[in-house]
CSV table of N, CA and C in Angstrom, one decimal:
chain,number,residue,atom,x,y,z
A,263,UNK,N,175.9,74.7,-96.4
A,263,UNK,CA,177.1,75.2,-95.6
A,263,UNK,C,178.3,75.3,-96.6
A,264,UNK,N,178.2,74.7,-97.7
A,264,UNK,CA,179.3,74.8,-98.6
A,264,UNK,C,179.2,75.9,-99.7
A,265,UNK,N,178.1,76.8,-99.5
A,265,UNK,CA,177.9,77.9,-100.5
A,265,UNK,C,179.1,78.9,-100.4
A,266,UNK,N,179.4,79.4,-101.6
A,266,UNK,CA,180.5,80.4,-101.7
A,266,UNK,C,179.9,81.6,-102.4
A,267,UNK,N,180.5,82.8,-102.0
A,267,UNK,CA,180.1,84.0,-102.7
A,267,UNK,C,180.9,84.2,-103.9
A,268,UNK,N,180.8,85.4,-104.5
A,268,UNK,CA,181.6,85.7,-105.7
A,268,UNK,C,183.1,85.8,-105.5
A,269,UNK,N,183.5,85.9,-104.2
A,269,UNK,CA,184.9,86.0,-103.9
A,269,UNK,C,185.4,84.6,-103.4
A,270,UNK,N,184.6,83.6,-103.6
A,270,UNK,CA,184.9,82.2,-103.2
A,270,UNK,C,185.0,82.1,-101.7
A,271,UNK,N,184.3,82.9,-101.0
A,271,UNK,CA,184.3,82.9,-99.5
A,271,UNK,C,183.1,82.2,-99.0
A,272,UNK,N,183.2,81.3,-98.0
A,272,UNK,CA,182.1,80.6,-97.4
A,272,UNK,C,181.4,81.4,-96.3
A,273,UNK,N,180.4,80.9,-95.7
A,273,UNK,CA,179.7,81.5,-94.6
A,273,UNK,C,180.5,81.6,-93.3
A,274,UNK,N,180.4,82.7,-92.6
A,274,UNK,CA,181.0,82.7,-91.3
A,274,UNK,C,180.2,82.0,-90.3
A,275,UNK,N,180.7,81.7,-89.1
A,275,UNK,CA,179.9,81.0,-88.1
A,275,UNK,C,178.7,81.9,-87.7
A,276,UNK,N,178.8,83.2,-87.7
A,276,UNK,CA,177.7,84.1,-87.4
A,276,UNK,C,176.6,84.0,-88.5
A,277,UNK,N,177.0,83.9,-89.7
A,277,UNK,CA,176.1,83.8,-90.8
A,277,UNK,C,175.4,82.5,-90.8
A,278,UNK,N,176.1,81.4,-90.5
A,278,UNK,CA,175.5,80.1,-90.3
A,278,UNK,C,174.4,80.1,-89.2
A,279,UNK,N,174.8,80.7,-88.1
A,279,UNK,CA,173.9,80.8,-87.0
A,279,UNK,C,172.6,81.6,-87.3
A,280,UNK,N,172.8,82.7,-88.1
A,280,UNK,CA,171.6,83.5,-88.5
A,280,UNK,C,170.7,82.6,-89.4
A,281,UNK,N,171.3,81.9,-90.3
A,281,UNK,CA,170.5,81.0,-91.2
A,281,UNK,C,169.7,79.9,-90.4
A,282,UNK,N,170.4,79.3,-89.4
A,282,UNK,CA,169.8,78.3,-88.6
A,282,UNK,C,168.6,78.9,-87.8
A,283,UNK,N,168.9,80.1,-87.2
A,283,UNK,CA,167.8,80.8,-86.5
A,283,UNK,C,166.6,81.1,-87.3
A,284,UNK,N,166.9,81.5,-88.6
A,284,UNK,CA,165.8,81.8,-89.5
A,284,UNK,C,164.9,80.6,-89.7
A,285,UNK,N,165.6,79.5,-90.0
A,285,UNK,CA,164.8,78.2,-90.3
A,285,UNK,C,164.1,77.8,-89.1
A,286,UNK,N,164.7,77.8,-87.9
A,286,UNK,CA,164.1,77.3,-86.7
A,286,UNK,C,162.9,78.2,-86.3
A,287,UNK,N,163.1,79.5,-86.2
A,287,UNK,CA,162.0,80.3,-85.7
A,287,UNK,C,161.0,80.6,-86.7
A,288,UNK,N,161.4,80.9,-87.9
A,288,UNK,CA,160.4,81.1,-89.0
A,288,UNK,C,159.5,79.9,-89.2
A,289,UNK,N,160.1,78.7,-89.2
A,289,UNK,CA,159.4,77.5,-89.4
A,289,UNK,C,158.3,77.3,-88.3
A,290,UNK,N,158.7,77.5,-87.0
A,290,UNK,CA,157.8,77.3,-85.9
A,290,UNK,C,156.7,78.3,-86.0
A,291,UNK,N,157.0,79.6,-86.3
A,291,UNK,CA,156.0,80.6,-86.4
A,291,UNK,C,155.0,80.3,-87.5
A,292,UNK,N,155.4,80.0,-88.7
A,292,UNK,CA,154.5,79.7,-89.8
A,292,UNK,C,153.7,78.5,-89.5
A,293,UNK,N,154.2,77.4,-88.9
A,293,UNK,CA,153.5,76.2,-88.5
A,293,UNK,C,152.4,76.6,-87.5
A,294,UNK,N,152.7,77.4,-86.5
A,294,UNK,CA,151.8,77.7,-85.5
A,294,UNK,C,150.6,78.6,-86.1
A,295,UNK,N,151.0,79.5,-87.0
A,295,UNK,CA,150.0,80.4,-87.6
A,295,UNK,C,149.0,79.5,-88.5
A,296,UNK,N,149.6,78.6,-89.3
A,296,UNK,CA,148.8,77.8,-90.2
A,296,UNK,C,147.9,76.9,-89.3
A,297,UNK,N,148.4,76.3,-88.3
A,297,UNK,CA,147.6,75.4,-87.4
A,297,UNK,C,146.4,76.2,-86.8
A,298,UNK,N,146.7,77.4,-86.3
A,298,UNK,CA,145.7,78.3,-85.7
A,298,UNK,C,144.6,78.6,-86.7
A,299,UNK,N,145.0,79.0,-87.9
A,299,UNK,CA,144.0,79.3,-88.9
A,299,UNK,C,143.2,78.1,-89.3
A,300,UNK,N,143.8,77.0,-89.4
A,300,UNK,CA,143.1,75.7,-89.8
A,300,UNK,C,142.1,75.4,-88.7
A,301,UNK,N,142.4,75.5,-87.4
A,301,UNK,CA,141.5,75.2,-86.4
A,301,UNK,C,140.3,76.2,-86.4
A,302,UNK,N,140.7,77.5,-86.7
A,302,UNK,CA,139.6,78.5,-86.8
A,302,UNK,C,138.6,78.2,-87.9
A,303,UNK,N,139.2,77.8,-89.1
A,303,UNK,CA,138.3,77.5,-90.3
A,303,UNK,C,137.4,76.3,-90.0
A,304,UNK,N,138.0,75.3,-89.3
A,304,UNK,CA,137.2,74.1,-89.0
A,304,UNK,C,136.1,74.4,-87.9
A,305,UNK,N,136.5,75.3,-87.0
A,305,UNK,CA,135.5,75.7,-86.0
A,305,UNK,C,134.4,76.5,-86.6
A,306,UNK,N,134.7,77.3,-87.7
A,306,UNK,CA,133.6,78.1,-88.3
A,306,UNK,C,132.8,77.3,-89.4
A,307,UNK,N,133.3,76.1,-89.7
A,307,UNK,CA,132.7,75.3,-90.7
A,307,UNK,C,132.5,73.8,-90.2
A,308,UNK,N,131.5,73.7,-89.4
A,308,UNK,CA,131.3,72.4,-88.6
A,308,UNK,C,131.1,71.2,-89.6
A,309,UNK,N,130.5,71.4,-90.7
A,309,UNK,CA,130.4,70.2,-91.6
A,309,UNK,C,131.8,69.7,-92.1
A,310,UNK,N,132.7,70.6,-92.3
A,310,UNK,CA,134.1,70.2,-92.7
A,310,UNK,C,134.8,69.6,-91.5
A,311,UNK,N,134.6,70.2,-90.4
A,311,UNK,CA,135.1,69.6,-89.1
A,311,UNK,C,134.7,68.2,-88.9
A,312,UNK,N,133.4,67.9,-89.1
A,312,UNK,CA,132.9,66.6,-88.9
A,312,UNK,C,133.5,65.6,-89.9
A,313,UNK,N,133.6,66.0,-91.2
A,313,UNK,CA,134.2,65.2,-92.2
A,313,UNK,C,135.7,64.8,-91.9
A,314,UNK,N,136.4,65.8,-91.4
A,314,UNK,CA,137.8,65.5,-91.0
A,314,UNK,C,137.8,64.6,-89.8
A,315,UNK,N,137.0,64.8,-88.9
A,315,UNK,CA,136.9,64.0,-87.7
A,315,UNK,C,136.6,62.5,-88.0
A,316,UNK,N,135.6,62.4,-88.9
A,316,UNK,CA,135.2,61.0,-89.4
A,316,UNK,C,136.4,60.3,-90.1
A,317,UNK,N,137.1,61.1,-90.9
A,317,UNK,CA,138.2,60.5,-91.6
A,317,UNK,C,139.3,60.0,-90.7
A,318,UNK,N,139.6,60.9,-89.7
A,318,UNK,CA,140.6,60.5,-88.7
A,318,UNK,C,140.2,59.3,-87.8
A,319,UNK,N,138.9,59.4,-87.4
A,319,UNK,CA,138.4,58.2,-86.6
A,319,UNK,C,138.4,56.9,-87.4
A,320,UNK,N,138.2,57.0,-88.7
A,320,UNK,CA,138.3,55.8,-89.5
A,320,UNK,C,139.7,55.2,-89.6
A,321,UNK,N,140.7,56.0,-89.4
A,321,UNK,CA,142.0,55.5,-89.4
A,321,UNK,C,142.4,54.9,-88.0
A,322,UNK,N,141.8,55.5,-87.0
A,322,UNK,CA,142.2,55.0,-85.6
A,322,UNK,C,141.2,54.0,-85.1
A,323,UNK,N,140.2,53.6,-85.8
A,323,UNK,CA,139.1,52.7,-85.3
A,323,UNK,C,139.6,51.4,-84.6
A,324,UNK,N,140.6,50.7,-85.2
A,324,UNK,CA,141.0,49.4,-84.7
A,324,UNK,C,142.3,49.5,-83.9
A,325,UNK,N,142.7,50.6,-83.4
A,325,UNK,CA,144.0,50.8,-82.8
A,325,UNK,C,143.8,51.0,-81.3
A,326,UNK,N,144.9,50.6,-80.6
A,326,UNK,CA,144.9,50.8,-79.1
A,326,UNK,C,145.4,52.2,-78.8
A,327,UNK,N,145.9,52.9,-79.8
A,327,UNK,CA,146.5,54.2,-79.5
A,327,UNK,C,145.8,55.2,-80.4
A,328,UNK,N,145.8,56.5,-80.0
A,328,UNK,CA,145.2,57.6,-80.8
A,328,UNK,C,146.3,58.3,-81.6
A,329,UNK,N,147.5,57.7,-81.7
A,329,UNK,CA,148.6,58.2,-82.4
A,329,UNK,C,148.4,58.1,-83.9
A,330,UNK,N,148.5,59.2,-84.7
A,330,UNK,CA,148.5,59.1,-86.1
A,330,UNK,C,149.9,58.9,-86.6
A,331,UNK,N,150.1,57.9,-87.4
A,331,UNK,CA,151.4,57.5,-87.8
A,331,UNK,C,151.8,58.2,-89.2
A,332,UNK,N,153.0,58.3,-89.5
A,332,UNK,CA,153.5,58.9,-90.7
A,332,UNK,C,152.8,58.3,-91.9
A,333,UNK,N,152.6,56.9,-91.9
A,333,UNK,CA,152.0,56.2,-93.1
A,333,UNK,C,150.5,56.6,-93.1
A,334,UNK,N,149.9,57.1,-92.1
A,334,UNK,CA,148.5,57.4,-92.1
A,334,UNK,C,148.2,58.7,-92.9
A,335,UNK,N,149.2,59.6,-93.0
A,335,UNK,CA,149.0,60.9,-93.6
A,335,UNK,C,148.5,60.8,-95.0
A,336,UNK,N,148.9,59.8,-95.8
A,336,UNK,CA,148.5,59.7,-97.1
A,336,UNK,C,147.0,59.3,-97.2
A,337,UNK,N,146.4,58.8,-96.1
A,337,UNK,CA,145.1,58.3,-96.1
A,337,UNK,C,144.1,59.5,-95.6
A,338,UNK,N,144.6,60.6,-95.3
A,338,UNK,CA,143.8,61.7,-94.8
A,338,UNK,C,143.6,62.8,-95.9
A,339,UNK,N,143.0,62.3,-97.0
A,339,UNK,CA,142.8,63.1,-98.2
A,339,UNK,C,141.9,64.4,-97.9
A,340,UNK,N,140.8,64.2,-97.2
A,340,UNK,CA,139.9,65.3,-97.0
A,340,UNK,C,140.6,66.3,-96.0
A,341,UNK,N,141.2,65.8,-95.0
A,341,UNK,CA,141.9,66.6,-94.0
A,341,UNK,C,143.0,67.4,-94.7
A,342,UNK,N,143.7,66.8,-95.6
A,342,UNK,CA,144.8,67.5,-96.3
A,342,UNK,C,144.2,68.6,-97.2
A,343,UNK,N,143.0,68.3,-97.8
A,343,UNK,CA,142.4,69.4,-98.6
A,343,UNK,C,142.0,70.6,-97.7
A,344,UNK,N,141.5,70.3,-96.5
A,344,UNK,CA,141.1,71.4,-95.6
A,344,UNK,C,142.4,72.2,-95.2
A,345,UNK,N,143.5,71.5,-95.0
A,345,UNK,CA,144.7,72.2,-94.6
A,345,UNK,C,145.2,73.1,-95.8
A,346,UNK,N,145.1,72.5,-97.0
A,346,UNK,CA,145.6,73.3,-98.2
A,346,UNK,C,144.7,74.5,-98.4
A,347,UNK,N,143.4,74.3,-98.2
A,347,UNK,CA,142.4,75.4,-98.4
A,347,UNK,C,142.7,76.5,-97.4
A,348,UNK,N,143.0,76.1,-96.2
A,348,UNK,CA,143.3,77.1,-95.1
A,348,UNK,C,144.6,77.9,-95.5
A,349,UNK,N,145.6,77.2,-96.1
A,349,UNK,CA,146.8,77.9,-96.5
A,349,UNK,C,146.5,78.8,-97.7
A,350,UNK,N,145.6,78.5,-98.5
A,350,UNK,CA,145.2,79.4,-99.6
A,350,UNK,C,144.5,80.6,-99.1
A,351,UNK,N,143.6,80.4,-98.1
A,351,UNK,CA,142.8,81.5,-97.6
A,351,UNK,C,143.7,82.4,-96.7
A,352,UNK,N,144.6,81.8,-95.9
A,352,UNK,CA,145.4,82.5,-94.9
A,352,UNK,C,146.9,82.1,-95.1
A,353,UNK,N,147.5,82.5,-96.2
A,353,UNK,CA,148.9,82.1,-96.4
A,353,UNK,C,149.8,82.6,-95.3
A,354,UNK,N,150.8,81.8,-94.9
A,354,UNK,CA,151.7,82.2,-93.8
A,354,UNK,C,152.7,83.3,-94.3
A,355,UNK,N,152.8,83.4,-95.6
A,355,UNK,CA,153.6,84.4,-96.2
A,355,UNK,C,152.8,85.1,-97.2
A,356,UNK,N,152.2,86.3,-96.9
A,356,UNK,CA,151.2,86.9,-97.7
A,356,UNK,C,151.8,87.6,-99.0
A,357,UNK,N,153.1,87.9,-99.0
A,357,UNK,CA,153.7,88.3,-100.2
A,357,UNK,C,155.2,88.0,-100.1
A,358,UNK,N,155.8,88.0,-101.3
A,358,UNK,CA,157.3,87.8,-101.3
A,358,UNK,C,157.9,88.8,-102.2
A,359,UNK,N,159.1,89.2,-102.0
A,359,UNK,CA,159.9,90.1,-102.9
A,359,UNK,C,161.2,89.5,-103.2
A,360,UNK,N,161.6,89.7,-104.4
A,360,UNK,CA,162.9,89.2,-104.9
A,360,UNK,C,163.5,90.2,-105.8
A,361,UNK,N,164.9,90.2,-105.8
A,361,UNK,CA,165.6,91.2,-106.6
A,361,UNK,C,166.0,90.4,-107.9
A,362,UNK,N,165.6,91.0,-109.0
A,362,UNK,CA,165.9,90.4,-110.3
A,362,UNK,C,167.4,90.4,-110.5
A,363,UNK,N,168.0,89.2,-110.7
A,363,UNK,CA,169.4,89.1,-110.9
A,363,UNK,C,169.9,89.2,-112.4
A,364,UNK,N,168.9,89.3,-113.3
A,364,UNK,CA,169.1,89.4,-114.7
A,364,UNK,C,167.9,90.1,-115.4
A,365,UNK,N,168.1,90.6,-116.6
A,365,UNK,CA,167.0,91.1,-117.3
A,365,UNK,C,166.1,89.9,-117.7
A,366,UNK,N,164.8,90.1,-117.5
A,366,UNK,CA,163.8,89.1,-117.9
A,366,UNK,C,162.6,89.7,-118.5
A,367,UNK,N,161.8,88.9,-119.2
A,367,UNK,CA,160.5,89.3,-119.7
A,367,UNK,C,159.5,88.3,-119.2
A,368,UNK,N,158.5,88.9,-118.5
A,368,UNK,CA,157.4,88.0,-117.9
A,368,UNK,C,156.1,88.5,-118.5
A,369,UNK,N,155.4,87.7,-119.3
A,369,UNK,CA,154.1,88.0,-119.9
A,369,UNK,C,154.2,89.3,-120.7
A,370,UNK,N,155.3,89.5,-121.4
A,370,UNK,CA,155.5,90.7,-122.2
A,370,UNK,C,156.0,92.0,-121.4
A,371,UNK,N,156.2,91.8,-120.1
A,371,UNK,CA,156.7,92.9,-119.3
A,371,UNK,C,158.2,92.8,-119.1
A,372,UNK,N,158.9,93.8,-119.4
A,372,UNK,CA,160.4,93.8,-119.2
A,372,UNK,C,160.7,94.1,-117.7
A,373,UNK,N,161.5,93.3,-117.1
A,373,UNK,CA,162.0,93.5,-115.7
A,373,UNK,C,163.5,93.6,-115.8
A,374,UNK,N,164.0,94.8,-115.6
A,374,UNK,CA,165.5,94.9,-115.7
A,374,UNK,C,166.2,94.3,-114.5
A,375,UNK,N,167.4,93.9,-114.7
A,375,UNK,CA,168.3,93.4,-113.6
A,375,UNK,C,168.3,94.5,-112.5
A,376,UNK,N,168.3,94.1,-111.3
A,376,UNK,CA,168.3,95.0,-110.2
A,376,UNK,C,167.0,95.6,-109.7
A,377,UNK,N,165.9,95.1,-110.3
A,377,UNK,CA,164.5,95.5,-110.0
A,377,UNK,C,164.0,94.6,-108.9
A,378,UNK,N,163.4,95.2,-107.9
A,378,UNK,CA,162.6,94.4,-106.9
A,378,UNK,C,161.3,94.1,-107.4
A,379,UNK,N,161.0,92.8,-107.4
A,379,UNK,CA,159.7,92.3,-107.8
A,379,UNK,C,158.9,91.7,-106.6
A,380,UNK,N,157.7,92.1,-106.5
A,380,UNK,CA,156.9,91.6,-105.4
A,380,UNK,C,155.7,90.8,-105.9
A,381,UNK,N,155.4,89.7,-105.2
A,381,UNK,CA,154.3,88.9,-105.6
A,381,UNK,C,153.3,88.9,-104.4
A,382,UNK,N,152.1,89.3,-104.7
A,382,UNK,CA,151.1,89.3,-103.6
A,382,UNK,C,150.4,88.0,-103.5
A,383,UNK,N,150.9,87.1,-102.7
A,383,UNK,CA,150.3,85.7,-102.6
A,383,UNK,C,148.9,85.8,-102.1
A,384,UNK,N,148.6,86.6,-101.1
A,384,UNK,CA,147.3,86.7,-100.5
A,384,UNK,C,146.3,87.2,-101.6
A,385,UNK,N,146.7,88.2,-102.3
A,385,UNK,CA,145.8,88.8,-103.3
A,385,UNK,C,145.6,87.8,-104.5
A,386,UNK,N,146.6,87.1,-104.9
A,386,UNK,CA,146.5,86.2,-106.0
A,386,UNK,C,145.6,85.0,-105.6
A,387,UNK,N,145.7,84.6,-104.3
A,387,UNK,CA,144.9,83.4,-103.9
A,387,UNK,C,143.4,83.8,-103.5
A,388,UNK,N,143.1,85.1,-103.6
A,388,UNK,CA,141.7,85.6,-103.4
A,388,UNK,C,141.2,86.2,-104.7
A,389,UNK,N,141.8,86.0,-105.8
A,389,UNK,CA,141.4,86.6,-107.1
A,389,UNK,C,140.3,85.9,-107.7
A,390,UNK,N,139.1,86.5,-107.9
A,390,UNK,CA,138.0,85.8,-108.5
A,390,UNK,C,138.2,85.4,-109.9
A,391,UNK,N,139.2,86.0,-110.6
A,391,UNK,CA,139.5,85.6,-111.9
A,391,UNK,C,140.2,84.2,-112.0
A,392,UNK,N,140.7,83.8,-110.8
A,392,UNK,CA,141.4,82.5,-110.7
A,392,UNK,C,140.6,81.5,-109.9
A,393,UNK,N,139.9,82.0,-108.9
A,393,UNK,CA,139.1,81.1,-108.0
A,393,UNK,C,137.6,81.4,-108.2
A,394,UNK,N,136.9,80.3,-108.4
A,394,UNK,CA,135.4,80.5,-108.6
A,394,UNK,C,134.7,81.1,-107.4
A,395,UNK,N,135.1,80.7,-106.2
A,395,UNK,CA,134.6,81.3,-105.0
A,395,UNK,C,135.7,81.5,-104.0
A,396,UNK,N,136.4,82.7,-104.2
A,396,UNK,CA,137.7,82.9,-103.5
A,396,UNK,C,137.6,83.0,-102.0
A,397,UNK,N,136.5,83.3,-101.5
A,397,UNK,CA,136.4,83.5,-100.0
A,397,UNK,C,135.8,82.3,-99.4
């Protein structure tokens, strides 16, 4: 909220509202999409589904409640790996673009100031040169 532009001007109320809307709605949409893909992946891969289920049941075994607590999350290593693999396979943001604010050189390639640079996250995360079994 204290950010200033080159003229030392802060955000207007409308700009603050736009930023809040972006965080609120984009965050919900990404979370819902990731959760949906994770459930799909687990449904298509029963062996992984069973391992996640076993891990979660192991945490809840001696409890009166089925609530997973914040402190439990660090104990869900396999489930976390499944979520991370889902996000690799189905990233919520398949590509990003940024405007170069200065002249830079990346891996020997000159990128002049003012150039739009796009990164294909989906493509990179399915590249067989990086991933042994990308699919």
